[in-house]
């Protein structure tokens, strides 16, 4: 029992160490991506553009549900006019960054992990090394960079579409006043405090974590079919847990004193 | 120089390995291996499966580091090289992987062009095309340039990988089990190619394999590795005539001999009579 616990702890520390070293190597390799924008654009397309459908559809429904749920409570207090503010603040501060990151992990992070792990299993990464091409710079760095650019953009789109979904239900279906919806939202949602801290900063942190985990799990996978499957699962599970855990920490830091 | 007696060109060896020791976890893979790869020749490294032949290639290419001993490649102590120096050295090494390791998202042409594009980004497109077509012509697959790796047979994939491996005109070619899983015709083609390319391009080749007949038909010198050591070495003819039982069993592919057919186990009769109460 104690031995098993010790083994587990050693594995965790060893993996953390390998992951940190890999992150350093990737960061050192980032400058080499810049002169080759085509590598970056291709990855942006596959992790960003191809994630758009799920992000847009999910954002729309999350916004619609928020409006439905919020309206019941607010109408009791005669504050249905604040519905726009409630929907917007929830999305901008919390749901946008968090749900977008979770969806990203499922849609793009898992694909990144599986792709890199399969390249490893089929000796493509090894082959690159022997051709004197560093796979960290050629394969991992462009994917990582594309990922951390994509996540905040996806979160912003998710949030915008969510507000639109809330508007459709709140104003279109439940009869909240159109002017009150937008005016209160404009008055209460602050660009720096809410938008920058939420969609921009949180998403950036989530993007770094999600892509770091995805790339690391792929690169660290056992080069077997079972290993690839396990790495893909771990990538999604670990990213989800990390995003939710970090969200609490970030919220406490950024919005802890906000009333 | 320690004990590599009949090594043909120890004085002019491209790769010189001395006292090589390598462990995987606690398992000893190599324990005091001495080896010389003579310049300009085809040297074969043979041995039973699982003796670390592929590991040996990775040690030469600097992808693994030995626990002890030295690997000197063209005057460079490989394990001691810094990253940049190692990458510079690898530009002069070609390696053919057992799986081919072709990039599945790139066409045959782009696969062969890959190392050229990576290392010479300013190479004019016309020159690049000429070079790639020359390499593909050398392996007889100029006509397959637009195919994707998934559309190639196993033998063709390995020839494309070979064209890619020689794209930078290496001084040293490492072949990892080049004949595994090939039909007789592609096997014959590969055997021919390894010898012809080595002589025509003035390379040095190391072939790791356990296909005795094919390897012996092209190798100038053979090392037999087993149990982490070099157990025999010599020209193919010398090894075939060897008096050692083990070498004889390996070279002639006999099922039983010093290497037993049975994996060590309890007595057969008592195990059957046991009735499976305990396994």
Coordinates of C-alpha atoms in Angstrom, one line a residue:
Chain A
X1 CA 0.0 0.0 0.0
X2 CA 2.7 2.5 1.1
X3 CA 4.9 1.2 -1.7
X4 CA 2.2 1.7 -4.2
X5 CA 1.7 5.3 -2.9
X6 CA 5.4 5.9 -3.2
X7 CA 5.5 4.6 -6.7
X8 CA 2.6 6.7 -7.7
X9 CA 4.2 9.8 -6.2
X10 CA 7.5 9.1 -8.0
X11 CA 5.7 8.7 -11.3
X12 CA 3.9 12.0 -10.8
X13 CA 7.1 13.8 -9.9
X14 CA 8.9 12.3 -12.9
X15 CA 6.1 13.2 -15.3
X16 CA 5.9 16.7 -13.9
X17 CA 9.7 17.1 -14.4
X18 CA 9.5 15.8 -18.0
X19 CA 6.6 18.0 -18.7
X20 CA 8.4 21.1 -17.4
X21 CA 11.5 20.3 -19.4
X22 CA 9.4 19.8 -22.5
X23 CA 7.7 23.1 -21.9
X24 CA 11.0 24.9 -21.7
X25 CA 12.2 23.2 -24.9
X26 CA 9.0 24.3 -26.6
X27 CA 9.3 27.8 -25.4
X28 CA 12.9 27.9 -26.6
X29 CA 11.7 26.6 -30.0
X30 CA 8.9 29.2 -30.4
X31 CA 11.1 31.8 -32.1
X32 CA 11.9 29.2 -34.8
X33 CA 8.1 29.0 -35.7
X34 CA 7.8 32.7 -36.5
X35 CA 9.8 32.7 -39.7
X36 CA 7.6 29.9 -41.0
X37 CA 4.0 31.2 -40.8
X38 CA 2.7 28.4 -42.9
X39 CA 3.3 25.8 -40.3
X40 CA 1.4 27.9 -37.8
X41 CA -1.5 28.7 -40.1
X42 CA -2.1 25.0 -40.8
X43 CA -2.2 24.2 -37.2
X44 CA -4.5 27.2 -36.4
X45 CA -6.8 25.9 -39.0
X46 CA -6.9 22.4 -37.6
X47 CA -7.3 23.3 -33.9
X48 CA -9.1 26.6 -34.3
X49 CA -11.3 26.8 -37.4
X50 CA -12.3 23.2 -37.2
X51 CA -13.4 23.7 -33.5
X52 CA -15.7 26.5 -34.5
X53 CA -18.9 24.5 -35.1
X54 CA -18.9 22.9 -31.7
X55 CA -18.0 26.2 -30.0
X56 CA -20.7 28.2 -31.8
X57 CA -23.5 25.6 -31.2
X58 CA -22.5 25.1 -27.6
X59 CA -22.3 28.8 -27.0
X60 CA -25.7 29.4 -28.4
X61 CA -27.4 26.8 -26.2
X62 CA -25.5 27.8 -23.1
X63 CA -26.6 31.4 -23.6
X64 CA -30.2 30.3 -24.2
X65 CA -30.3 28.2 -21.1
X66 CA -28.8 30.9 -19.0
X67 CA -31.5 33.3 -20.1
X68 CA -34.2 30.8 -19.3
X69 CA -32.9 30.0 -15.9
X70 CA -32.0 33.6 -14.9
X71 CA -35.4 35.0 -16.0
X72 CA -37.3 32.8 -13.5
X73 CA -35.3 34.1 -10.5
X74 CA -35.0 37.7 -11.7
X75 CA -38.7 38.0 -12.6
X76 CA -39.7 37.2 -9.0
X77 CA -37.9 40.3 -7.8
X78 CA -39.1 42.4 -10.7
X79 CA -35.6 42.6 -12.0
X80 CA -36.1 40.9 -15.4
X81 CA -34.4 43.9 -17.0
X82 CA -31.1 42.8 -15.5
X83 CA -31.2 39.5 -17.4
X84 CA -28.8 40.8 -20.1
X85 CA -26.3 41.7 -17.4
X86 CA -26.6 38.3 -15.7
X87 CA -26.1 36.4 -18.9
X88 CA -23.2 38.6 -20.1
X89 CA -21.4 38.5 -16.8
X90 CA -21.7 34.8 -16.3
X91 CA -20.4 34.2 -19.8
X92 CA -17.6 36.7 -19.8
X93 CA -16.3 35.9 -16.4
X94 CA -16.9 32.2 -16.1
X95 CA -18.7 30.1 -18.7
X96 CA -17.0 31.5 -21.8
X97 CA -13.4 30.7 -20.8
X98 CA -14.2 27.5 -18.9
X99 CA -16.6 25.8 -21.3
X100 CA -14.6 26.9 -24.3
X101 CA -11.5 25.4 -22.8
X102 CA -13.3 22.1 -21.9
X103 CA -14.7 21.8 -25.4
X104 CA -11.3 22.6 -26.8
X105 CA -9.8 19.8 -24.8
X106 CA -12.4 17.4 -26.1
X107 CA -12.3 18.5 -29.7
X108 CA -8.7 19.7 -30.4
X109 CA -6.6 18.7 -27.4
X110 CA -7.5 15.0 -27.8
X111 CA -6.7 15.1 -31.5
X112 CA -3.3 16.8 -30.8
X113 CA -2.4 14.1 -28.3
X114 CA -3.4 11.3 -30.6
X115 CA -1.7 12.8 -33.6
X116 CA 1.6 13.3 -31.8
X117 CA 1.4 9.9 -30.0
X118 CA 0.8 8.2 -33.3
X119 CA 3.7 10.0 -34.9
X120 CA 5.8 8.7 -32.1
X121 CA 4.5 5.2 -32.4
X122 CA 5.2 5.1 -36.1
X123 CA 8.8 6.4 -35.5
X124 CA 8.1 9.7 -37.4
X125 CA 9.4 11.7 -34.6
X126 CA 12.5 9.5 -34.3
X127 CA 12.9 9.7 -38.0
X128 CA 12.9 13.5 -37.8
X129 CA 15.5 13.5 -35.1
X130 CA 17.7 11.3 -37.3
X131 CA 17.2 13.8 -40.2
X132 CA 18.6 16.4 -37.8
X133 CA 15.2 18.1 -37.6
X134 CA 14.2 18.7 -34.0
X135 CA 10.6 17.4 -33.5
X136 CA 10.1 19.8 -30.6
X137 CA 10.6 22.7 -32.9
X138 CA 9.0 21.3 -36.1
X139 CA 6.0 19.4 -34.6
X140 CA 5.4 20.5 -31.0
X141 CA 6.1 24.2 -31.0
X142 CA 3.8 25.2 -33.9
X143 CA 0.9 23.1 -32.5
X144 CA 1.4 24.6 -29.0
X145 CA 1.6 28.2 -30.3
X146 CA -1.5 27.7 -32.5
X147 CA -3.4 26.2 -29.6
X148 CA -2.7 29.1 -27.2
X149 CA -3.7 31.6 -29.9
X150 CA -6.9 29.6 -30.6
X151 CA -8.3 29.1 -27.1
X152 CA -8.9 32.8 -26.3
X153 CA -10.3 33.5 -29.7
X154 CA -12.7 30.5 -29.3
X155 CA -13.7 31.7 -25.9
X156 CA -14.5 35.1 -27.2
X157 CA -16.6 33.7 -30.0
X158 CA -18.3 31.3 -27.5
X159 CA -19.1 34.3 -25.3
X160 CA -20.4 36.5 -28.1
X161 CA -22.6 33.7 -29.5
X162 CA -23.8 32.9 -26.0
X163 CA -25.0 36.5 -25.4
X164 CA -26.7 36.4 -28.7
X165 CA -28.5 33.1 -27.7
X166 CA -29.5 34.7 -24.4
X167 CA -30.9 37.7 -26.3
X168 CA -33.0 35.4 -28.6
X169 CA -34.6 33.7 -25.6
X170 CA -34.7 36.7 -23.2
X171 CA -35.9 39.3 -25.6
X172 CA -37.5 37.2 -28.3
X173 CA -39.2 34.6 -26.2
X174 CA -39.6 35.9 -22.7
X175 CA -40.4 39.5 -23.6
X176 CA -37.6 41.3 -21.7
X177 CA -37.3 44.9 -23.0
X178 CA -34.8 45.2 -25.8
X179 CA -33.3 48.5 -24.7
X180 CA -33.0 47.4 -21.0
X181 CA -31.2 44.2 -22.1
X182 CA -28.4 46.1 -24.0
X183 CA -28.3 49.2 -21.8
X184 CA -27.9 47.4 -18.5
X185 CA -25.4 45.1 -20.0
X186 CA -23.4 48.1 -21.3
X187 CA -23.6 49.8 -17.9
X188 CA -22.6 46.8 -15.8
X189 CA -20.0 44.9 -17.8
X190 CA -16.7 46.6 -17.6
X191 CA -14.1 46.0 -20.4
X192 CA -11.0 45.8 -18.2
X193 CA -12.4 44.1 -15.1
X194 CA -14.7 41.6 -16.8
X195 CA -13.7 41.1 -20.4
X196 CA -9.9 41.3 -20.0
X197 CA -9.7 39.3 -16.8
X198 CA -12.3 36.8 -17.9
X199 CA -12.2 36.1 -21.6
X200 CA -8.6 37.2 -22.2
X201 CA -6.6 36.4 -19.2
X202 CA -8.4 33.2 -18.0
X203 CA -8.6 31.9 -21.5
X204 CA -4.9 32.5 -22.1
X205 CA -4.0 30.6 -18.9
X206 CA -6.4 27.7 -19.9
X207 CA -5.0 27.7 -23.4
X208 CA -1.4 27.3 -22.1
X209 CA -2.4 24.5 -19.7
X210 CA -4.7 22.7 -22.2
X211 CA -2.1 22.7 -25.0
X212 CA 0.8 21.9 -22.7
X213 CA -1.0 18.9 -21.4
X214 CA -2.2 17.8 -24.9
X215 CA 1.3 18.0 -26.4
X216 CA 3.0 16.5 -23.4
X217 CA 0.7 13.5 -23.2
X218 CA 1.2 12.8 -26.9
X219 CA 4.9 13.1 -26.7
X220 CA 5.1 11.0 -23.5
X221 CA 2.7 8.3 -24.6
X222 CA 3.7 4.6 -24.8
X223 CA 4.2 3.9 -28.5
X224 CA 1.4 1.2 -28.6
X225 CA -2.2 1.4 -29.6
X226 CA -3.2 1.0 -25.9
X227 CA -0.7 3.7 -24.9
X228 CA -2.2 6.1 -27.5
X229 CA -5.7 5.5 -26.2
X230 CA -4.7 6.0 -22.6
X231 CA -2.7 9.2 -23.5
X232 CA -5.7 10.6 -25.3
X233 CA -8.0 9.9 -22.3
X234 CA -5.5 11.3 -19.9
X235 CA -5.1 14.4 -22.0
X236 CA -8.9 15.2 -21.8
X237 CA -9.3 14.3 -18.2
X238 CA -6.2 16.1 -16.9
X239 CA -7.0 19.2 -18.9
X240 CA -10.6 19.3 -17.7
X241 CA -9.5 18.9 -14.0
X242 CA -6.7 21.5 -14.4
X243 CA -9.1 24.0 -16.1
X244 CA -11.7 23.7 -13.4
X245 CA -9.2 23.8 -10.6
X246 CA -7.3 26.8 -12.1
X247 CA -10.7 28.5 -12.7
X248 CA -11.3 28.6 -9.0
X249 CA -7.9 29.9 -8.2
X250 CA -8.1 32.6 -10.9
X251 CA -11.6 33.6 -9.9
X252 CA -10.5 34.0 -6.3
X253 CA -7.5 36.1 -7.4
X254 CA -9.2 38.2 -10.1
X255 CA -12.8 38.6 -8.9
X256 CA -12.4 37.7 -5.2
X257 CA -12.9 41.3 -4.0
X258 CA -15.4 42.2 -6.7
X259 CA -18.9 42.8 -5.4
Chain B
X1 CA 43.6 -1.1 -28.9
X2 CA 41.8 -3.8 -27.1
X3 CA 40.6 -7.1 -28.4
X4 CA 38.9 -6.8 -31.8
X5 CA 41.2 -9.2 -33.5
X6 CA 40.4 -9.7 -37.2
X7 CA 38.6 -6.4 -37.6
X8 CA 39.5 -5.6 -41.2
X9 CA 40.1 -1.9 -41.2
X10 CA 40.4 -0.9 -37.5
X11 CA 42.8 1.7 -38.6
X12 CA 40.3 3.4 -40.9
X13 CA 37.0 2.9 -39.2
X14 CA 34.2 5.4 -39.5
X15 CA 32.6 4.2 -36.3
X16 CA 34.6 2.9 -33.4
X17 CA 32.8 1.5 -30.3
X18 CA 34.7 0.5 -27.2
X19 CA 33.5 -1.0 -23.9
X20 CA 29.9 -0.1 -24.7
X21 CA 27.5 -0.6 -21.8
X22 CA 23.9 0.1 -22.0
X23 CA 21.0 -0.6 -19.6
X24 CA 17.3 -0.4 -20.0
X25 CA 15.9 -0.1 -16.5
X26 CA 17.9 -2.8 -14.7
X27 CA 18.2 -5.0 -17.8
X28 CA 21.6 -5.1 -19.3
X29 CA 21.4 -4.7 -23.1
X30 CA 25.1 -4.3 -23.9
X31 CA 28.0 -5.2 -21.6
X32 CA 31.3 -4.4 -23.0
X33 CA 30.7 -4.3 -26.8
X34 CA 33.7 -3.5 -29.0
X35 CA 32.9 -2.8 -32.7
X36 CA 34.5 -1.2 -35.7
X37 CA 32.6 -0.1 -38.8
X38 CA 35.1 0.2 -41.6
X39 CA 34.8 3.1 -44.0
X40 CA 33.2 2.5 -47.4
X41 CA 32.1 -1.0 -46.5
X42 CA 28.8 -2.7 -45.7
X43 CA 28.9 -4.0 -42.2
X44 CA 26.2 -6.2 -40.8
X45 CA 25.2 -6.6 -37.2
X46 CA 23.3 -9.7 -36.6
X47 CA 21.8 -11.5 -33.6
X48 CA 18.7 -13.0 -32.2
X49 CA 15.6 -10.8 -31.7
X50 CA 15.7 -8.7 -28.6
X51 CA 19.5 -8.4 -28.4
X52 CA 19.4 -4.7 -28.9
X53 CA 20.5 -4.4 -32.5
X54 CA 18.2 -1.4 -33.0
X55 CA 19.4 0.1 -29.7
X56 CA 23.0 -0.1 -31.2
X57 CA 21.9 2.1 -34.1
X58 CA 20.3 4.5 -31.8
X59 CA 23.5 4.7 -29.8
X60 CA 25.5 5.4 -32.9
X61 CA 23.0 8.1 -33.9
X62 CA 23.1 9.7 -30.5
X63 CA 19.4 9.1 -29.7
X64 CA 20.4 7.1 -26.7
X65 CA 23.3 7.6 -24.3
X66 CA 25.4 4.6 -23.1
X67 CA 25.9 4.0 -19.4
X68 CA 29.6 3.6 -20.1
X69 CA 32.0 3.2 -23.0
X70 CA 32.7 5.3 -26.1
X71 CA 31.1 5.6 -29.5
X72 CA 33.3 7.6 -31.9
X73 CA 31.8 8.5 -35.2
X74 CA 34.2 10.2 -37.7
X75 CA 36.3 11.5 -34.9
X76 CA 33.4 12.7 -32.7
X77 CA 32.6 11.2 -29.4
X78 CA 28.9 10.9 -29.9
X79 CA 27.6 10.7 -26.3
X80 CA 29.6 13.8 -25.4
X81 CA 28.4 16.0 -28.2
X82 CA 26.2 19.0 -27.5
X83 CA 22.8 19.2 -29.1
X84 CA 23.9 21.5 -31.9
X85 CA 27.0 19.4 -32.7
X86 CA 24.9 16.3 -32.6
X87 CA 22.4 17.7 -35.1
X88 CA 25.2 18.8 -37.3
X89 CA 26.6 15.3 -37.3
X90 CA 23.2 13.7 -38.0
X91 CA 22.9 15.7 -41.2
X92 CA 25.6 13.3 -42.4
X93 CA 23.8 10.2 -41.2
X94 CA 20.9 8.5 -43.0
X95 CA 18.7 6.1 -41.2
X96 CA 16.2 3.7 -42.6
X97 CA 13.7 2.7 -39.9
X98 CA 12.0 -0.6 -39.7
X99 CA 8.6 1.0 -40.2
X100 CA 9.8 3.4 -42.9
X101 CA 8.7 6.3 -40.7
X102 CA 7.3 8.1 -43.7
X103 CA 5.2 11.2 -42.9
X104 CA 1.7 10.0 -43.6
X105 CA 0.3 13.5 -44.4
X106 CA 2.9 14.2 -47.1
X107 CA 3.2 12.8 -50.6
X108 CA 6.1 10.6 -51.7
X109 CA 7.7 13.7 -53.3
X110 CA 7.3 15.8 -50.2
X111 CA 8.6 13.1 -48.0
X112 CA 11.9 13.0 -49.9
X113 CA 11.9 16.7 -50.2
X114 CA 11.4 17.1 -46.4
X115 CA 15.1 17.0 -45.2
X116 CA 16.1 19.2 -48.1
X117 CA 13.4 21.8 -47.4
X118 CA 14.2 21.8 -43.7
X119 CA 17.9 22.2 -44.0
X120 CA 18.1 24.3 -47.2
X121 CA 15.0 26.5 -47.1
X122 CA 16.5 28.8 -49.8
X123 CA 17.0 25.9 -52.3
X124 CA 15.5 27.0 -55.6
X125 CA 12.3 25.0 -56.5
X126 CA 13.8 23.6 -59.7
X127 CA 16.9 22.3 -58.0
X128 CA 14.9 20.8 -55.2
X129 CA 12.7 19.0 -57.8
X130 CA 15.8 17.7 -59.7
X131 CA 17.4 16.4 -56.5
X132 CA 14.2 14.7 -55.3
X133 CA 13.6 13.1 -58.7
X134 CA 17.2 11.9 -58.7
X135 CA 16.8 10.2 -55.3
X136 CA 13.5 8.7 -56.4
X137 CA 15.0 7.5 -59.6
X138 CA 17.8 5.8 -57.7
X139 CA 15.2 3.6 -55.8
X140 CA 13.1 3.2 -59.0
X141 CA 10.0 5.2 -57.7
X142 CA 10.2 8.4 -59.8
X143 CA 6.8 7.5 -61.2
X144 CA 5.2 7.2 -57.7
X145 CA 6.1 10.7 -56.6
X146 CA 2.4 11.9 -56.3
X147 CA 1.2 8.9 -54.2
X148 CA 0.6 9.1 -50.5
X149 CA 2.4 6.7 -48.1
X150 CA -0.9 4.9 -47.5
X151 CA -1.1 4.0 -51.2
X152 CA 2.3 2.3 -51.3
X153 CA 3.1 -1.4 -50.7
X154 CA 5.4 -2.2 -47.8
X155 CA 8.4 -2.6 -50.1
X156 CA 7.7 0.6 -52.0
X157 CA 7.3 2.5 -48.7
X158 CA 10.7 1.3 -47.5
X159 CA 12.3 2.4 -50.8
X160 CA 10.8 5.8 -50.5
X161 CA 12.1 6.0 -46.9
X162 CA 15.5 5.0 -48.4
X163 CA 15.3 7.8 -50.9
X164 CA 14.6 10.2 -48.1
X165 CA 17.4 8.8 -46.0
X166 CA 19.9 9.5 -48.8
X167 CA 18.5 12.9 -49.7
X168 CA 21.3 14.7 -47.9
X169 CA 24.0 12.4 -49.3
X170 CA 25.0 10.9 -45.9
X171 CA 28.4 9.5 -45.2
X172 CA 26.9 6.8 -43.1
X173 CA 23.7 4.8 -43.7
X174 CA 22.1 2.9 -40.9
X175 CA 19.6 0.2 -41.8
X176 CA 17.3 -1.1 -39.1
X177 CA 15.9 -4.5 -40.1
X178 CA 15.5 -3.5 -43.8
X179 CA 14.2 -6.9 -44.9
X180 CA 11.6 -7.6 -42.3
X181 CA 8.2 -8.3 -43.8
X182 CA 9.2 -8.0 -47.4
X183 CA 8.2 -10.3 -50.2
X184 CA 11.0 -12.1 -52.0
X185 CA 11.0 -9.6 -54.9
X186 CA 11.2 -6.4 -52.8
X187 CA 13.7 -8.2 -50.6
X188 CA 15.9 -8.8 -53.6
X189 CA 15.5 -5.1 -54.7
X190 CA 16.4 -3.8 -51.3
X191 CA 19.5 -6.1 -51.0
X192 CA 20.7 -4.8 -54.4
X193 CA 19.9 -1.2 -53.5
X194 CA 21.9 -1.3 -50.3
X195 CA 25.0 -2.6 -52.0
X196 CA 24.7 -0.4 -55.1
X197 CA 24.0 2.8 -53.2
X198 CA 26.8 2.1 -50.8
X199 CA 29.3 1.7 -53.6
X200 CA 27.9 4.4 -56.0
X201 CA 27.6 7.1 -53.4
X202 CA 30.7 6.2 -51.5
X203 CA 28.9 5.7 -48.3
X204 CA 29.5 3.4 -45.3
X205 CA 26.6 1.2 -44.4
X206 CA 25.5 -0.6 -41.2
X207 CA 22.8 -3.2 -41.7
X208 CA 21.1 -4.6 -38.6
X209 CA 19.2 -7.7 -39.4
X210 CA 18.6 -11.3 -38.6
X211 CA 18.0 -12.4 -42.2
X212 CA 21.2 -14.4 -42.5
X213 CA 21.2 -15.2 -46.2
X214 CA 20.3 -11.8 -47.5
X215 CA 22.7 -10.0 -45.2
X216 CA 25.6 -12.4 -46.0
X217 CA 25.1 -11.8 -49.7
X218 CA 26.0 -8.1 -49.4
X219 CA 28.0 -7.7 -46.2
X220 CA 31.7 -7.2 -46.2
X221 CA 32.0 -7.9 -42.5
X222 CA 29.6 -9.3 -39.9
X223 CA 29.3 -9.0 -36.2
X224 CA 27.2 -11.4 -34.3
X225 CA 25.8 -10.0 -31.0
X226 CA 24.1 -12.1 -28.3
X227 CA 23.6 -11.6 -24.6
X228 CA 25.0 -8.1 -24.7
X229 CA 28.3 -9.0 -26.2
X230 CA 29.9 -9.5 -29.6
X231 CA 30.1 -13.3 -29.8
X232 CA 31.7 -13.6 -33.2
X233 CA 32.9 -11.5 -36.1
X234 CA 34.4 -12.0 -39.5
X235 CA 33.6 -12.1 -43.2
X236 CA 30.4 -14.1 -44.0
X237 CA 32.5 -17.0 -45.3
X238 CA 34.5 -17.1 -42.1
X239 CA 31.4 -17.2 -39.9
X240 CA 29.7 -19.9 -41.9
X241 CA 32.8 -22.0 -41.5
X242 CA 33.0 -21.2 -37.8
X243 CA 33.6 -24.1 -35.3
X244 CA 31.3 -22.5 -32.6
X245 CA 28.0 -24.4 -32.0
X246 CA 26.2 -21.2 -31.4
X247 CA 27.4 -19.4 -34.5
X248 CA 26.6 -22.5 -36.5
X249 CA 23.1 -22.7 -35.1
X250 CA 22.5 -19.0 -35.9
X251 CA 24.1 -18.9 -39.3
X252 CA 22.3 -22.1 -40.5
X253 CA 19.0 -21.4 -38.7
X254 CA 18.7 -24.6 -36.7
X255 CA 15.8 -24.8 -34.3
X256 CA 17.7 -26.4 -31.5
X257 CA 21.2 -26.2 -30.3
X258 CA 23.0 -24.1 -27.7
X259 CA 20.0 -21.8 -27.9
X260 CA 17.2 -24.2 -26.7
X261 CA 13.9 -24.5 -28.4
X262 CA 12.1 -24.4 -25.1
X263 CA 11.8 -21.4 -22.9
X264 CA 13.0 -22.4 -19.4
X265 CA 10.1 -24.2 -17.6
X266 CA 9.3 -26.8 -15.0
X267 CA 9.5 -30.5 -15.8
X268 CA 6.8 -31.2 -18.5
X269 CA 5.3 -34.4 -17.0
X270 CA 5.1 -33.1 -13.4
X271 CA 3.4 -29.9 -14.7
X272 CA 0.7 -31.8 -16.6
X273 CA 0.1 -34.2 -13.6
X274 CA -0.2 -31.2 -11.3
X275 CA -3.8 -30.8 -12.6
X276 CA -3.7 -27.0 -12.8
X277 CA -4.3 -26.6 -9.1
X278 CA -1.5 -24.0 -9.1
X279 CA -0.2 -22.4 -12.2

